[in-house]
């Protein structure tokens, strides 16, 4: 079974609109972490936001927020007021078994295109 | 503060040749990682090192070896390159299990 599933291979969104990128995960560990990364066309991987499984509140970082629904095992990334510079690949990733385990499992990504 | 650096940026090898990809970080992170990225596959972990002197296999270790030379440096070696190893290789580092910081990547083509 896939540990991280991103069901939207590509999305087109009008500039200034909000966008939600979907991510569902599969784990039986009670302690895990969820990450979102952005990969622009230049190729570098940029960390955006992190949510721990025990965090009571949804994580936010500027225009990025993580809609964490633990019971549904989903960790969707919400980008408010999208900008042309948000056009990129977005990857969801999971770390299982707490901070002692270093490995991340990545999803296959969603290509977001912002339309002017 | 350069973050994570990788060399080379591009490389073309013939089947059977060997090479070493170099990675260094200046953030005093204890953990370092090597990933490969193939189209439609996301990033897959090849090897990682949780601390100096330790290494462990990831999801796709076959055909690769690694060396954690010191806390700063983590190299990836292809002993006998194969066309299936054509990919973009990323090195990353982190402090414990927090977010990973990535290098710029190495685009490797094996013909």
XYZ file of N, CA and C in Angstrom, chain B residues 31 40 48 64 69 74 82:
21
model
N 22.130 14.292 10.752
C 21.625 13.315 9.787
C 21.824 13.809 8.359
N 7.709 10.998 -12.257
C 6.512 10.306 -11.802
C 6.694 9.452 -10.553
N 20.910 6.596 4.116
C 20.979 7.722 5.017
C 21.971 7.435 6.130
N 24.544 1.022 -5.098
C 25.141 2.214 -4.490
C 25.884 1.847 -3.208
N 31.986 10.553 5.767
C 33.402 10.828 5.988
C 33.638 11.532 7.318
N 29.024 13.498 3.178
C 28.354 12.203 2.947
C 28.408 11.947 1.447
N 24.766 1.843 -14.343
C 23.831 1.212 -15.280
C 22.840 2.259 -15.767
